Amino acid sequence: MQQFGIGLAGMGNVGAGVYKHLLRNRALLRERLGYEMNVQRIAVRDITKPRGCDVPAELLTTDWRSLLEDPSIHIIVELMGCKEESLALILGAIERRKMVVTGNKALLAEHGKEIFEAALRHKVPVFFEAAVGGGIPIIKALREAFVANHIQSIHGIVNGTSNFILTMMTENGLGFADALRQAQDAGYAEADPSLDVNGGDAAHKAIILASLAYGFWVPPEKVFVEGIEHLTANDITFTRKLGYRIKLLAIIKAEAGEIEVRVHPTLIPEAHVLASVNHVFNAMAVRGDIVGESLFYGRGAGQDATSSAVISDLVEAADALESPRRHLGFMPHGLYGTCKPIDQICSEYYLRLTVEDRPGVIAEVAGILGSLQIGISSILQPEAAEGDVASLALMLHTASNAQISTALTRLSALSCVKKPPRMIRVEHFS
Ligand code: HSE
């Protein structure tokens, strides 16, 4: 039976899962594929660290470069999760015509162009299903199942940790810090959890999805990113009363060849299916011009789900070794290529103001919004006045980022506005 050799670089949470599940489902894989995949060598930083599974000591090395020079290794799995070393390993593997599997979303978001230029030059595919959505096969779906479609939009909950935190805050009334700690204990959060809560990790994934959907690597500076770290219990309570849930949403849209990519806390109607995606689960609603709307749902983080995606890539890589393929994981094309300037991106908005409780205040607020051509769809005063201040919750019609930024600056300067205004974007999926 044919044998393929794997070099595993990185044995953290996901790497250990890949090793464990390759062994656990070895017979199933062999029966389905007709070949064997063997881990030949594993590069780790610290050989003595416990891995949560039995790994023969002779497989371990601290020298990741040695994987490149080992002729028994046909596929490199990069799960080191760093920048320079991961990039050097991937480019080194491509040059040596070893297939590459990676889950390194930050690296792809920043260096996808360079990596896939090398892949095209050397005709070596790079697979990255584990980079977005954990175990959900969203990359293969965009690449293969929807190949006939212009992708009109993708709305995604793509960061499990922030979704877990928002769920804990919404359903259990937990504080932000306690909810984050629980996510870290469960192994969902990044080594640096600020990337989970400041939208950085979701932005990396949004860049990968958008790039795949539109055939060019989206420059990170063209992506609007805002995290969940400033959301308060009040935001959650008020928006629930209005019939919405808050989700950290990646929103990707295309119109007339121009695309927009953004990540921010978003009010979505509680009746929308994405509003019931909770805990560490991820989901993506994809709209294609032929297929219409499709929904993907599953575990977006964690050892088992992510290693399932890595192993599916390993199988694709092994298949590519057997019969060379035209598609190298990402196929660039020129049908799109420009990103809408962030100031021109339009949305509806929720605005919460803490204002003096006296006649004329609403007129002052409405005056500023009106002067900027921003329409108000509803105003609520959700709570009784506390002393001489009151809360106002306003729902605003569609306006550009430039309009709302100016409105926030002008509203902050009003003497009747007592705290910095809170603004959250709203998506109705129409
Ligand atoms: N920290 C990431 C998340 C892990 O919470 O979604 C999966 O990419």
Short mmCIF file of C-alpha atoms and ligand atoms in Angstrom, two decimals:
data_model
loop_
_atom_site.label_atom_id
_atom_site.label_comp_id
_atom_site.label_asym_id
_atom_site.label_seq_id
_atom_site.Cartn_x
_atom_site.Cartn_y
_atom_site.Cartn_z
CA MET A 1 0.00 0.00 0.00
CA GLN A 2 1.23 3.49 -0.86
CA GLN A 3 2.64 5.49 2.07
CA PHE A 4 2.77 9.28 2.44
CA GLY A 5 5.07 10.90 4.99
CA ILE A 6 3.95 13.84 7.06
CA GLY A 7 6.12 16.37 8.85
CA LEU A 8 4.21 18.06 11.63
CA ALA A 9 5.55 21.45 12.65
CA GLY A 10 3.99 22.49 15.95
CA MET A 11 2.34 20.26 18.51
CA GLY A 12 0.13 22.56 20.49
CA ASN A 13 -3.55 21.98 20.94
CA VAL A 14 -4.32 21.42 17.24
CA GLY A 15 -1.08 19.58 16.36
CA ALA A 16 -1.69 17.07 19.17
CA GLY A 17 -5.26 16.61 17.91
CA VAL A 18 -4.05 15.89 14.38
CA TYR A 19 -1.60 13.28 15.65
CA LYS A 20 -4.17 11.68 17.95
CA HIS A 21 -6.97 11.50 15.38
CA LEU A 22 -4.73 10.27 12.55
CA LEU A 23 -3.97 7.29 14.77
CA ARG A 24 -7.49 6.89 16.09
CA ASN A 25 -9.14 6.79 12.66
CA ARG A 26 -6.23 5.19 10.87
CA ALA A 27 -8.22 2.15 9.67
CA LEU A 28 -11.09 4.32 8.39
CA LEU A 29 -8.71 6.59 6.48
CA ARG A 30 -6.83 3.63 5.02
CA GLU A 31 -10.07 1.99 3.84
CA ARG A 32 -11.43 5.18 2.35
CA LEU A 33 -8.24 6.39 0.70
CA GLY A 34 -6.30 3.27 -0.21
CA TYR A 35 -3.05 4.66 1.18
CA GLU A 36 -1.43 5.31 4.56
CA MET A 37 -0.39 8.63 6.02
CA ASN A 38 2.43 8.39 8.55
CA VAL A 39 3.78 11.12 10.77
CA GLN A 40 7.54 10.90 10.21
CA ARG A 41 8.75 13.78 12.35
CA ILE A 42 7.31 16.40 14.68
CA ALA A 43 9.00 19.74 15.29
CA VAL A 44 8.32 21.25 18.72
CA ARG A 45 9.84 24.03 20.79
CA ASP A 46 10.14 21.95 23.97
CA ILE A 47 10.63 18.19 23.75
CA THR A 48 9.83 17.64 27.42
CA LYS A 49 6.40 19.31 27.36
CA PRO A 50 3.45 16.91 27.90
CA ARG A 51 1.28 16.67 24.77
CA GLY A 52 -1.82 14.89 26.10
CA CYS A 53 -1.12 11.91 23.80
CA ASP A 54 1.63 9.28 23.49
CA VAL A 55 4.22 10.41 20.99
CA PRO A 56 7.33 8.25 20.39
CA ALA A 57 10.32 10.31 21.53
CA GLU A 58 12.25 9.54 18.33
CA LEU A 59 9.68 11.49 16.25
CA LEU A 60 10.34 14.74 18.12
CA THR A 61 12.86 17.37 17.11
CA THR A 62 13.39 21.00 17.99
CA ASP A 63 14.72 21.71 14.49
CA TRP A 64 11.78 22.55 12.21
CA ARG A 65 14.19 23.02 9.28
CA SER A 66 15.02 19.33 9.40
CA LEU A 67 11.48 18.56 8.12
CA LEU A 68 12.38 20.29 4.88
CA GLU A 69 15.43 18.12 4.29
CA ASP A 70 13.80 14.80 5.18
CA PRO A 71 13.11 12.88 1.92
CA SER A 72 10.53 10.67 3.66
CA ILE A 73 8.33 13.74 4.28
CA HIS A 74 5.98 14.58 1.40
CA ILE A 75 3.57 16.90 3.21
CA ILE A 76 4.45 19.62 5.71
CA VAL A 77 1.75 20.57 8.20
CA GLU A 78 2.53 24.03 9.55
CA LEU A 79 0.85 24.54 12.92
CA MET A 80 3.59 26.58 14.63
CA GLY A 81 1.38 29.64 14.48
CA CYS A 82 4.21 32.17 14.26
CA LYS A 83 5.23 34.61 11.54
CA GLU A 84 8.83 34.48 10.28
CA GLU A 85 9.51 30.81 11.01
CA SER A 86 6.13 29.65 9.68
CA LEU A 87 6.61 31.68 6.50
CA ALA A 88 10.13 30.32 6.02
CA LEU A 89 8.87 26.76 6.52
CA ILE A 90 6.00 27.16 4.06
CA LEU A 91 8.12 28.83 1.38
CA GLY A 92 10.90 26.28 1.96
CA ALA A 93 8.41 23.43 1.53
CA ILE A 94 7.00 24.92 -1.68
CA GLU A 95 10.52 25.31 -3.14
CA ARG A 96 11.22 21.65 -2.36
CA ARG A 97 7.90 20.65 -3.87
CA LYS A 98 6.49 19.34 -0.62
CA MET A 99 2.75 19.90 -0.24
CA VAL A 100 1.70 22.34 2.46
CA VAL A 101 -1.16 22.30 4.95
CA THR A 102 -1.48 25.23 7.34
CA GLY A 103 -3.98 26.66 9.78
CA ASN A 104 -2.04 29.90 10.17
CA LYS A 105 -4.72 32.52 9.51
CA ALA A 106 -2.63 35.50 10.61
CA LEU A 107 0.15 34.47 8.24
CA LEU A 108 -2.22 33.91 5.30
CA ALA A 109 -3.97 37.23 5.93
CA GLU A 110 -0.66 39.08 5.83
CA HIS A 111 1.40 36.98 3.41
CA GLY A 112 -1.21 35.11 1.36
CA LYS A 113 -0.16 36.90 -1.83
CA GLU A 114 3.50 35.97 -1.44
CA ILE A 115 2.71 32.37 -0.42
CA PHE A 116 0.41 31.75 -3.37
CA GLU A 117 2.71 33.45 -5.85
CA ALA A 118 5.34 30.92 -4.76
CA ALA A 119 2.76 28.11 -4.93
CA LEU A 120 1.87 29.09 -8.52
CA ARG A 121 5.54 29.41 -9.51
CA HIS A 122 6.35 25.94 -8.26
CA LYS A 123 2.92 24.41 -8.93
CA VAL A 124 2.63 23.21 -5.34
CA PRO A 125 -0.76 23.47 -3.63
CA VAL A 126 -1.24 24.98 -0.18
CA PHE A 127 -4.31 23.92 1.81
CA PHE A 128 -5.77 25.95 4.65
CA GLU A 129 -9.20 24.64 5.67
CA ALA A 130 -8.31 24.92 9.36
CA ALA A 131 -7.64 28.65 9.07
CA VAL A 132 -11.33 29.61 9.09
CA GLY A 133 -14.28 28.12 10.91
CA GLY A 134 -12.54 25.23 12.72
CA GLY A 135 -14.21 22.05 11.47
CA ILE A 136 -16.64 23.77 9.05
CA PRO A 137 -15.67 23.09 5.41
CA ILE A 138 -16.15 26.69 4.32
CA ILE A 139 -12.88 26.94 2.38
CA LYS A 140 -13.64 23.91 0.24
CA ALA A 141 -17.19 25.17 -0.25
CA LEU A 142 -16.01 28.55 -1.58
CA ARG A 143 -13.26 27.00 -3.66
CA GLU A 144 -15.22 24.09 -5.14
CA ALA A 145 -18.93 23.90 -4.37
CA PHE A 146 -19.57 27.56 -5.25
CA VAL A 147 -17.07 27.81 -8.10
CA ALA A 148 -19.86 28.78 -10.52
CA ASN A 149 -21.05 31.71 -8.39
CA HIS A 150 -20.26 35.35 -7.99
CA ILE A 151 -20.30 35.60 -4.19
CA GLN A 152 -22.61 38.48 -3.31
CA SER A 153 -22.11 38.39 0.45
CA ILE A 154 -20.74 36.44 3.38
CA HIS A 155 -21.92 37.14 6.91
CA GLY A 156 -19.86 35.16 9.39
CA ILE A 157 -19.49 34.53 13.08
CA VAL A 158 -15.89 33.43 12.73
CA ASN A 159 -14.36 33.87 16.17
CA GLY A 160 -15.48 31.24 18.66
CA THR A 161 -13.98 32.93 21.70
CA SER A 162 -15.79 36.24 21.22
CA ASN A 163 -19.02 34.40 20.43
CA PHE A 164 -18.58 32.40 23.63
CA ILE A 165 -17.98 35.60 25.60
CA LEU A 166 -21.03 37.34 24.09
CA THR A 167 -23.17 34.26 24.80
CA MET A 168 -22.02 34.16 28.43
CA MET A 169 -22.69 37.87 28.83
CA THR A 170 -26.12 37.63 27.18
CA GLU A 171 -27.44 34.41 28.66
CA ASN A 172 -25.68 34.11 32.02
CA GLY A 173 -25.06 37.76 32.84
CA LEU A 174 -21.33 37.03 33.19
CA GLY A 175 -18.84 39.89 33.19
CA PHE A 176 -16.46 40.20 30.26
CA ALA A 177 -13.36 39.08 32.21
CA ASP A 178 -15.01 35.95 33.66
CA ALA A 179 -16.36 34.92 30.28
CA LEU A 180 -12.93 35.38 28.67
CA ARG A 181 -11.31 33.27 31.38
CA GLN A 182 -13.76 30.43 30.72
CA ALA A 183 -12.99 30.58 26.98
CA GLN A 184 -9.26 30.43 27.71
CA ASP A 185 -9.67 27.47 30.08
CA ALA A 186 -11.52 25.61 27.32
CA GLY A 187 -8.61 26.17 24.90
CA TYR A 188 -10.58 28.32 22.44
CA ALA A 189 -8.70 31.59 22.82
CA GLU A 190 -5.55 32.54 20.96
CA ALA A 191 -2.24 32.58 22.87
CA ASP A 192 -2.76 36.33 22.87
CA PRO A 193 -6.51 36.61 23.57
CA SER A 194 -6.54 40.29 22.65
CA LEU A 195 -6.76 39.11 19.02
CA ASP A 196 -10.01 37.32 19.84
CA VAL A 197 -11.67 40.27 21.53
CA ASN A 198 -10.31 43.14 19.43
CA GLY A 199 -11.57 41.62 16.17
CA GLY A 200 -8.06 40.86 14.86
CA ASP A 201 -8.56 37.10 14.57
CA ALA A 202 -11.96 37.54 12.89
CA ALA A 203 -10.37 40.06 10.51
CA HIS A 204 -7.70 37.53 9.51
CA LYS A 205 -10.45 35.04 8.71
CA ALA A 206 -12.52 37.66 6.88
CA ILE A 207 -9.50 38.50 4.72
CA ILE A 208 -9.04 34.83 3.84
CA LEU A 209 -12.73 34.34 2.97
CA ALA A 210 -12.91 37.54 0.95
CA SER A 211 -9.68 36.79 -0.89
CA LEU A 212 -10.89 33.34 -1.81
CA ALA A 213 -14.29 34.66 -2.86
CA TYR A 214 -12.94 37.49 -5.02
CA GLY A 215 -9.67 36.20 -6.39
CA PHE A 216 -7.22 38.75 -4.96
CA TRP A 217 -5.51 39.08 -1.60
CA VAL A 218 -7.34 41.80 0.30
CA PRO A 219 -4.88 44.25 1.89
CA PRO A 220 -5.36 44.22 5.70
CA GLU A 221 -5.44 48.04 5.81
CA LYS A 222 -8.62 47.99 3.69
CA VAL A 223 -10.51 46.07 6.36
CA PHE A 224 -12.55 47.94 8.97
CA VAL A 225 -12.09 46.24 12.37
CA GLU A 226 -13.69 46.89 15.75
CA GLY A 227 -13.75 44.43 18.67
CA ILE A 228 -16.12 43.52 21.48
CA GLU A 229 -13.94 44.71 24.34
CA HIS A 230 -15.94 47.89 24.95
CA LEU A 231 -19.39 46.30 24.98
CA THR A 232 -21.19 46.65 28.28
CA ALA A 233 -24.01 44.84 30.03
CA ASN A 234 -26.17 47.90 29.22
CA ASP A 235 -25.58 47.47 25.48
CA ILE A 236 -26.66 43.87 25.73
CA THR A 237 -29.76 44.64 27.82
CA PHE A 238 -30.92 47.58 25.69
CA THR A 239 -30.47 45.87 22.37
CA ARG A 240 -32.30 42.75 23.62
CA LYS A 241 -35.24 44.96 24.54
CA LEU A 242 -35.23 46.22 20.96
CA GLY A 243 -35.36 42.65 19.60
CA TYR A 244 -31.70 42.25 18.59
CA ARG A 245 -28.67 40.15 19.56
CA ILE A 246 -25.12 41.45 19.42
CA LYS A 247 -22.65 39.31 17.44
CA LEU A 248 -19.10 39.97 16.32
CA LEU A 249 -19.79 39.69 12.60
CA ALA A 250 -17.47 39.51 9.61
CA ILE A 251 -19.31 41.17 6.73
CA ILE A 252 -18.06 40.72 3.18
CA LYS A 253 -19.96 42.14 0.23
CA ALA A 254 -19.38 42.85 -3.43
CA GLU A 255 -21.13 45.24 -5.75
CA ALA A 256 -20.11 46.27 -9.25
CA GLY A 257 -16.65 44.75 -8.92
CA GLU A 258 -15.89 46.59 -5.67
CA ILE A 259 -15.79 44.75 -2.36
CA GLU A 260 -16.09 45.67 1.31
CA VAL A 261 -14.69 43.70 4.23
CA ARG A 262 -15.42 44.61 7.83
CA VAL A 263 -15.55 43.09 11.29
CA HIS A 264 -17.44 44.71 14.15
CA PRO A 265 -20.04 44.07 16.86
CA THR A 266 -23.34 44.01 15.03
CA LEU A 267 -26.98 44.09 16.06
CA ILE A 268 -28.82 41.36 14.22
CA PRO A 269 -32.57 40.70 14.48
CA GLU A 270 -33.17 37.95 17.04
CA ALA A 271 -35.26 36.07 14.47
CA HIS A 272 -32.29 35.72 12.09
CA VAL A 273 -30.65 32.32 12.16
CA LEU A 274 -27.21 33.78 13.00
CA ALA A 275 -28.67 35.22 16.22
CA SER A 276 -29.05 31.72 17.62
CA VAL A 277 -25.45 30.71 16.92
CA ASN A 278 -24.05 30.60 20.43
CA HIS A 279 -21.10 29.51 22.56
CA VAL A 280 -17.98 28.58 20.58
CA PHE A 281 -19.96 27.78 17.45
CA ASN A 282 -19.23 29.58 14.21
CA ALA A 283 -21.55 30.10 11.27
CA MET A 284 -21.36 31.68 7.85
CA ALA A 285 -24.24 32.70 5.62
CA VAL A 286 -23.00 32.79 2.03
CA ARG A 287 -25.01 34.26 -0.82
CA GLY A 288 -24.06 33.37 -4.38
CA ASP A 289 -25.67 34.70 -7.54
CA ILE A 290 -26.67 31.21 -8.67
CA VAL A 291 -26.97 29.15 -5.53
CA GLY A 292 -28.73 31.80 -3.41
CA GLU A 293 -28.25 31.63 0.36
CA SER A 294 -26.39 28.79 2.11
CA LEU A 295 -25.64 28.42 5.78
CA PHE A 296 -22.62 26.72 7.37
CA TYR A 297 -22.60 25.95 11.07
CA GLY A 298 -20.26 24.08 13.38
CA ARG A 299 -17.49 24.18 15.92
CA GLY A 300 -15.24 27.06 15.03
CA ALA A 301 -12.46 26.35 17.47
CA GLY A 302 -11.02 23.63 19.65
CA GLN A 303 -8.70 20.69 19.17
CA ASP A 304 -11.04 18.12 17.66
CA ALA A 305 -12.92 20.29 15.17
CA THR A 306 -9.78 22.01 13.92
CA SER A 307 -7.81 18.79 13.58
CA SER A 308 -10.67 17.33 11.52
CA ALA A 309 -10.12 20.19 9.04
CA VAL A 310 -6.34 19.66 9.01
CA ILE A 311 -6.74 15.95 8.28
CA SER A 312 -9.13 16.67 5.41
CA ASP A 313 -6.43 18.94 3.95
CA LEU A 314 -3.85 16.19 4.45
CA VAL A 315 -5.99 13.91 2.32
CA GLU A 316 -6.25 16.57 -0.41
CA ALA A 317 -2.50 17.03 -0.27
CA ALA A 318 -1.90 13.29 -0.57
CA ASP A 319 -4.34 13.14 -3.51
CA ALA A 320 -2.43 16.01 -5.14
CA LEU A 321 0.79 14.00 -4.81
CA GLU A 322 -0.86 11.13 -6.66
CA SER A 323 -2.32 13.22 -9.48
CA PRO A 324 -1.15 16.81 -9.98
CA ARG A 325 -3.96 19.36 -9.81
CA ARG A 326 -4.65 22.64 -11.52
CA HIS A 327 -6.13 24.32 -8.46
CA LEU A 328 -3.42 25.21 -5.97
CA GLY A 329 -5.67 26.25 -3.09
CA PHE A 330 -6.16 29.82 -4.29
CA MET A 331 -6.63 30.92 -7.90
CA PRO A 332 -6.12 34.64 -8.49
CA HIS A 333 -8.21 36.44 -11.11
CA GLY A 334 -8.94 40.00 -12.12
CA LEU A 335 -12.73 40.31 -11.97
CA TYR A 336 -12.65 42.19 -8.67
CA GLY A 337 -9.63 43.90 -7.14
CA THR A 338 -10.70 47.09 -5.42
CA CYS A 339 -11.96 47.63 -1.89
CA LYS A 340 -14.50 50.31 -1.03
CA PRO A 341 -12.88 53.10 1.03
CA ILE A 342 -13.89 52.58 4.65
CA ASP A 343 -15.56 56.00 4.91
CA GLN A 344 -17.94 55.04 2.08
CA ILE A 345 -19.09 51.80 3.71
CA CYS A 346 -22.77 52.14 4.64
CA SER A 347 -24.74 50.63 7.48
CA GLU A 348 -27.71 51.18 9.76
CA TYR A 349 -26.86 52.09 13.36
CA TYR A 350 -27.93 51.80 16.97
CA LEU A 351 -26.94 54.79 19.06
CA ARG A 352 -27.13 55.07 22.83
CA LEU A 353 -26.77 58.47 24.43
CA THR A 354 -26.61 59.49 28.06
CA VAL A 355 -28.20 62.92 28.08
CA GLU A 356 -29.55 65.59 30.40
CA ASP A 357 -33.18 64.85 31.23
CA ARG A 358 -34.74 68.17 30.15
CA PRO A 359 -36.96 69.50 27.34
CA GLY A 360 -35.25 70.20 24.02
CA VAL A 361 -32.55 67.53 24.24
CA ILE A 362 -34.10 65.26 21.62
CA ALA A 363 -34.45 68.24 19.29
CA GLU A 364 -30.72 69.06 19.66
CA VAL A 365 -29.75 65.44 18.93
CA ALA A 366 -32.16 65.17 15.99
CA GLY A 367 -30.87 68.50 14.66
CA ILE A 368 -27.32 67.21 14.39
CA LEU A 369 -28.39 63.94 12.77
CA GLY A 370 -30.72 65.78 10.40
CA SER A 371 -28.02 68.24 9.36
CA LEU A 372 -25.90 65.24 8.29
CA GLN A 373 -28.81 63.65 6.37
CA ILE A 374 -29.00 60.77 8.85
CA GLY A 375 -32.58 59.59 9.33
CA ILE A 376 -33.94 58.32 12.65
CA SER A 377 -36.16 55.22 12.46
CA SER A 378 -37.02 55.08 16.18
CA ILE A 379 -36.18 56.63 19.53
CA LEU A 380 -36.63 54.98 22.91
CA GLN A 381 -35.96 56.17 26.40
CA PRO A 382 -35.50 52.67 27.80
CA GLU A 383 -34.97 53.48 31.47
CA ALA A 384 -36.34 55.92 33.97
CA ALA A 385 -34.13 58.94 34.42
CA GLU A 386 -31.36 58.54 36.99
CA GLY A 387 -31.15 61.89 38.72
CA ASP A 388 -30.93 64.48 35.98
CA VAL A 389 -29.64 62.15 33.21
CA ALA A 390 -31.52 59.78 30.93
CA SER A 391 -30.58 57.14 28.35
CA LEU A 392 -31.76 57.46 24.77
CA ALA A 393 -31.60 54.57 22.31
CA LEU A 394 -31.92 55.58 18.67
CA MET A 395 -32.15 53.37 15.60
CA LEU A 396 -30.75 55.17 12.55
CA HIS A 397 -31.35 54.64 8.86
CA THR A 398 -28.52 53.80 6.48
CA ALA A 399 -25.62 56.25 6.50
CA SER A 400 -21.96 56.11 5.56
CA ASN A 401 -19.11 55.63 7.97
CA ALA A 402 -18.03 59.22 7.27
CA GLN A 403 -21.51 60.56 8.16
CA ILE A 404 -21.79 58.63 11.42
CA SER A 405 -18.23 59.51 12.49
CA THR A 406 -18.99 63.21 12.06
CA ALA A 407 -22.29 62.78 13.92
CA LEU A 408 -20.53 61.11 16.86
CA THR A 409 -17.99 63.93 17.07
CA ARG A 410 -20.70 66.60 16.99
CA LEU A 411 -22.95 64.78 19.46
CA SER A 412 -20.06 64.33 21.90
CA ALA A 413 -19.53 68.08 21.83
CA LEU A 414 -23.13 68.86 22.91
CA SER A 415 -23.33 70.03 26.53
CA CYS A 416 -26.49 67.93 27.02
CA VAL A 417 -24.61 64.71 26.11
CA LYS A 418 -23.02 63.50 29.34
CA LYS A 419 -21.01 60.45 28.26
CA PRO A 420 -19.32 59.42 24.99
CA PRO A 421 -22.08 58.12 22.65
CA ARG A 422 -22.21 54.34 22.09
CA MET A 423 -22.73 53.30 18.49
CA ILE A 424 -23.18 49.74 17.17
CA ARG A 425 -23.83 48.87 13.54
CA VAL A 426 -27.03 47.04 12.56
CA GLU A 427 -27.48 44.43 9.82
CA HIS A 428 -30.88 43.39 8.49
CA PHE A 429 -29.64 40.98 5.76
CA SER A 430 -32.01 42.42 3.18
N1 HSE B 1 -9.23 31.75 18.83
C1 HSE B 1 -9.94 31.28 17.70
C2 HSE B 1 -11.43 31.42 17.95
C3 HSE B 1 -9.57 29.85 17.44
O1 HSE B 1 -11.82 31.66 19.09
O2 HSE B 1 -12.21 31.30 17.03
C4 HSE B 1 -10.01 29.33 16.12
O3 HSE B 1 -9.44 30.03 15.06
#
